[in-house]
């Protein structure tokens, strides 16, 4: 049976123009487009082509074109993207999507919201930014940032939880995956006291984050147990896939920073969502538009 994969492109432009030279490039290399499907969604338009060839062959052709788009001086082109998605992933009856939380599932960085209550937001934000660029050890940076919270009333957790904003398309993405019989989980370098109620509200299958130590109603500036760093995120992706009986080739991982590198690299499809350069370069697909539900477009879930 002939190997195929899916090429998916999307753009904020209306209509979404076929990437220049894509069809010619494929044909010149001996690949045929055997099925085409256009889609129009909130905030973007695009198309999904089923193409003959292996994922490796097609990425060798498509990735240079996507890199050209990413470096374009034209904002409309720069936020367009092309990705190759394995056919096995699109056709899987059961998928597992695992997402980062801060700046992925939600628009904010929770630790910065907490630090604002201690008057340390700018300081903590600078450390967070460096950690997400991969310039600092995440566990060490987390301990340093959490230490700035020492002495805060635990009530700030409720105040911060009330300020959370889901990324555009996040609720729609989760609903689409769940309606199709798939599984969704989140793993975060943030905090369980913030994440667990949100995960329950969204109906997620699993959620894992760091546990803030609270004594006598005050934050101590410490966390309990294993820090959720990049290695641990991959462990959770593999653990949940095993518990659900989902093959790793049928998993999707999405994030925005260096702390997501391992799980994005291990998943059947790794997605960089408005990500730092280190993760963008490592991911299988990039999303540079503010719509998280583009992930559903990538794997053909409407």
XYZ file of C-alpha atoms in Angstrom:
302
model
C 0.000 0.000 0.000
C 1.348 3.419 -0.957
C 2.509 5.640 1.904
C 0.723 8.939 2.367
C 0.845 11.847 4.765
C -1.138 15.044 5.153
C 0.123 18.514 4.347
C -1.841 21.185 6.198
C -1.480 24.901 5.610
C -3.312 27.763 7.279
C -3.309 31.538 7.303
C -5.229 34.467 8.709
C -5.739 35.606 5.107
C -9.148 35.195 3.467
C -9.057 33.168 1.350
C -5.934 31.252 2.329
C -3.615 31.222 -0.673
C -1.852 28.005 -1.584
C 1.816 28.403 -0.561
C 3.814 29.541 -3.569
C 5.402 26.689 -5.443
C 4.153 23.951 -3.105
C 2.257 21.941 -5.701
C 5.083 22.265 -8.233
C 7.668 21.254 -5.645
C 5.713 18.138 -4.745
C 5.139 17.140 -8.353
C 8.786 17.667 -9.284
C 9.791 15.258 -6.517
C 7.315 12.621 -7.688
C 4.593 13.162 -5.086
C 0.909 13.371 -5.970
C -1.900 15.206 -4.201
C -4.662 12.599 -4.022
C -7.210 14.419 -1.879
C -7.828 18.070 -0.979
C -10.054 19.591 1.687
C -10.412 23.292 2.455
C -11.502 24.654 5.817
C -12.656 28.007 7.098
C -12.611 28.648 10.834
C -12.584 31.542 13.269
C -9.451 33.593 12.698
C -7.959 31.482 9.910
C -8.508 29.572 6.689
C -6.590 26.714 5.201
C -6.457 23.371 3.463
C -5.465 19.790 4.102
C -3.939 17.700 1.319
C -3.349 13.984 1.394
C -0.108 13.434 -0.488
C 1.808 10.339 -1.547
C 5.144 9.811 0.193
C 6.538 9.365 3.675
C 6.550 11.975 6.422
C 10.337 12.250 6.188
C 10.264 12.779 2.403
C 7.530 15.385 2.576
C 9.043 17.308 5.486
C 12.294 17.568 3.541
C 10.325 19.421 0.868
C 7.836 21.344 2.990
C 9.971 22.538 5.909
C 12.157 24.846 3.766
C 9.003 26.485 2.399
C 7.611 26.884 5.911
C 10.898 28.417 7.065
C 10.660 30.963 4.259
C 7.165 31.898 5.408
C 8.325 32.206 9.023
C 11.085 34.637 8.024
C 8.945 36.764 5.740
C 8.772 40.502 6.361
C 5.090 40.317 5.430
C 3.147 39.669 8.655
C 0.378 37.861 6.761
C 2.903 35.435 5.285
C 4.907 35.122 8.502
C 1.879 33.958 10.473
C 0.941 31.452 7.780
C 2.344 27.956 8.197
C 2.684 24.589 6.476
C 3.024 21.284 8.337
C 3.311 17.615 7.464
C 1.148 15.382 9.662
C 1.452 11.568 9.687
C -1.551 9.819 8.144
C -1.576 7.390 11.091
C -2.268 10.314 13.412
C -5.107 11.722 11.295
C -6.747 8.300 11.002
C -6.269 7.209 14.635
C -9.436 6.284 16.489
C -7.999 7.455 19.797
C -5.620 10.379 20.266
C -4.021 11.937 23.317
C -3.379 15.681 23.268
C -1.117 16.991 26.047
C -0.675 20.738 26.399
C 1.404 23.115 28.428
C -0.682 25.601 30.404
C 0.932 29.023 30.857
C 1.010 30.908 27.531
C -0.524 27.873 25.816
C -3.825 26.757 27.342
C -4.093 30.156 29.031
C -2.835 33.566 27.954
C -0.949 34.408 31.140
C 1.990 33.151 33.211
C 0.477 32.228 36.580
C 3.633 32.765 38.605
C 3.800 36.335 37.326
C 0.212 36.939 38.428
C 1.087 35.605 41.870
C 4.320 37.602 42.033
C 2.389 40.797 41.297
C 0.788 40.410 44.736
C 4.279 40.463 46.247
C 5.390 43.443 44.154
C 7.896 41.236 42.282
C 6.167 40.760 38.915
C 8.806 42.398 36.704
C 11.635 40.499 38.372
C 9.846 37.155 38.083
C 8.750 37.836 34.500
C 12.366 38.379 33.448
C 13.413 35.050 34.974
C 10.431 33.262 33.395
C 11.303 34.653 29.983
C 14.921 33.492 30.267
C 13.820 30.034 31.432
C 11.409 29.663 28.516
C 14.206 30.614 26.113
C 16.231 27.752 27.593
C 18.852 30.025 29.151
C 18.279 28.858 32.736
C 17.751 25.511 34.437
C 13.993 25.334 34.857
C 13.911 23.682 38.292
C 16.391 26.151 39.758
C 14.557 29.084 38.202
C 11.231 27.806 39.532
C 12.534 27.547 43.092
C 13.953 31.085 42.829
C 10.677 32.488 41.513
C 8.503 30.655 44.042
C 10.707 31.970 46.860
C 9.490 35.488 46.016
C 5.975 34.392 47.029
C 6.885 33.581 50.634
C 4.517 35.158 53.114
C 1.644 35.813 50.736
C -1.823 34.928 51.983
C -3.099 31.776 50.314
C -6.179 33.786 49.332
C -4.144 35.200 46.437
C -4.601 31.826 44.726
C -8.331 32.447 44.383
C -7.696 35.987 43.168
C -5.297 34.758 40.489
C -7.586 31.911 39.459
C -10.310 34.475 38.803
C -8.041 36.350 36.389
C -7.171 33.415 34.140
C -8.020 33.766 30.460
C -8.134 30.757 28.186
C -6.276 31.157 24.927
C -8.534 31.855 21.973
C -9.872 28.553 20.675
C -8.827 26.540 23.742
C -12.354 25.626 24.816
C -13.307 24.808 21.231
C -10.226 22.602 20.822
C -10.950 20.606 23.961
C -14.619 20.227 23.088
C -13.783 19.013 19.563
C -11.284 16.422 20.804
C -13.634 15.145 23.500
C -16.624 14.988 21.138
C -14.532 12.876 18.745
C -13.714 10.406 21.534
C -10.133 11.561 22.104
C -8.295 12.463 25.322
C -6.897 15.796 26.503
C -4.465 16.452 29.341
C -2.310 19.302 30.598
C 1.064 19.315 32.304
C 2.413 22.535 33.746
C 5.403 24.083 35.418
C 2.777 26.152 37.225
C 0.751 25.160 40.261
C -1.838 22.500 41.030
C -3.805 24.849 43.290
C -4.504 26.980 40.202
C -4.666 24.264 37.553
C -6.744 21.502 39.138
C -10.038 23.465 39.354
C -9.561 24.706 35.787
C -8.870 21.180 34.518
C -12.000 19.889 36.251
C -14.063 22.715 34.769
C -12.795 21.907 31.267
C -13.351 18.167 31.676
C -9.714 17.224 31.063
C -8.599 13.633 31.486
C -5.401 14.423 33.394
C -3.618 17.427 34.880
C -0.255 17.684 36.606
C 1.519 20.724 38.034
C 3.729 21.758 40.932
C 2.298 21.783 44.444
C 2.732 25.007 46.434
C 3.498 24.536 50.117
C 0.974 26.391 52.290
C 1.324 26.595 56.080
C -1.111 28.430 58.346
C -2.770 30.080 55.370
C 0.490 31.484 53.981
C 2.630 30.544 50.982
C 6.009 29.374 52.228
C 7.914 30.064 49.011
C 8.474 26.357 48.392
C 6.970 23.518 46.371
C 6.403 19.905 47.369
C 8.042 16.970 45.639
C 9.073 16.550 42.019
C 9.355 19.758 40.004
C 7.464 19.563 36.724
C 10.354 20.297 34.367
C 10.903 19.375 30.726
C 11.953 15.790 31.488
C 8.972 15.225 33.777
C 6.576 16.553 31.144
C 7.742 13.843 28.759
C 7.370 11.253 31.523
C 3.745 12.298 32.025
C 3.017 12.215 28.277
C 4.336 8.647 28.088
C 2.630 7.609 31.348
C -0.792 8.885 30.315
C -0.468 7.369 26.837
C 0.338 4.004 28.397
C -2.551 4.226 30.877
C -4.985 5.058 28.066
C -3.612 2.474 25.655
C -2.661 5.164 23.115
C 0.375 4.530 20.915
C 2.987 7.280 21.141
C 2.614 7.873 17.403
C -0.984 8.870 18.173
C -0.030 11.564 20.696
C 0.161 15.322 20.210
C 2.085 17.677 22.493
C 1.844 21.469 22.374
C 3.722 24.177 24.229
C 5.544 27.478 23.922
C 8.917 27.251 25.641
C 12.078 25.287 26.351
C 10.356 23.459 29.197
C 8.196 21.725 26.561
C 11.032 20.494 24.343
C 11.130 16.888 25.531
C 7.419 16.156 25.283
C 7.110 17.966 21.946
C 9.995 15.882 20.626
C 8.556 12.613 21.944
C 5.000 13.040 20.638
C 3.683 11.783 17.326
C 3.119 15.450 16.457
C 4.910 18.227 18.325
C 3.357 21.695 18.069
C 4.996 25.037 18.868
C 2.290 27.520 19.843
C 3.487 31.139 19.485
C 6.691 29.692 20.826
C 10.233 30.711 21.653
C 12.779 30.032 18.872
C 14.264 26.932 20.526
C 10.917 25.137 20.532
C 9.861 26.432 17.109
C 12.958 24.863 15.574
C 12.353 21.498 17.266
C 8.600 21.163 16.659
C 6.892 19.355 13.778
C 4.386 22.179 13.325
C 4.195 25.815 14.332
C 1.193 27.994 15.083
C 1.893 31.730 15.031
C -1.733 32.805 15.166
C -3.566 33.240 18.489
C -5.951 30.317 17.885
C -5.175 27.140 19.815
C -7.859 25.181 17.961
C -5.653 25.182 14.857
C -4.341 21.960 16.437
C -7.684 20.374 15.540
C -7.232 21.501 11.932
C -3.823 19.827 11.814
C -5.262 16.405 12.625
C -8.579 16.739 10.815
C -10.931 17.152 13.772
C -13.779 19.575 13.096
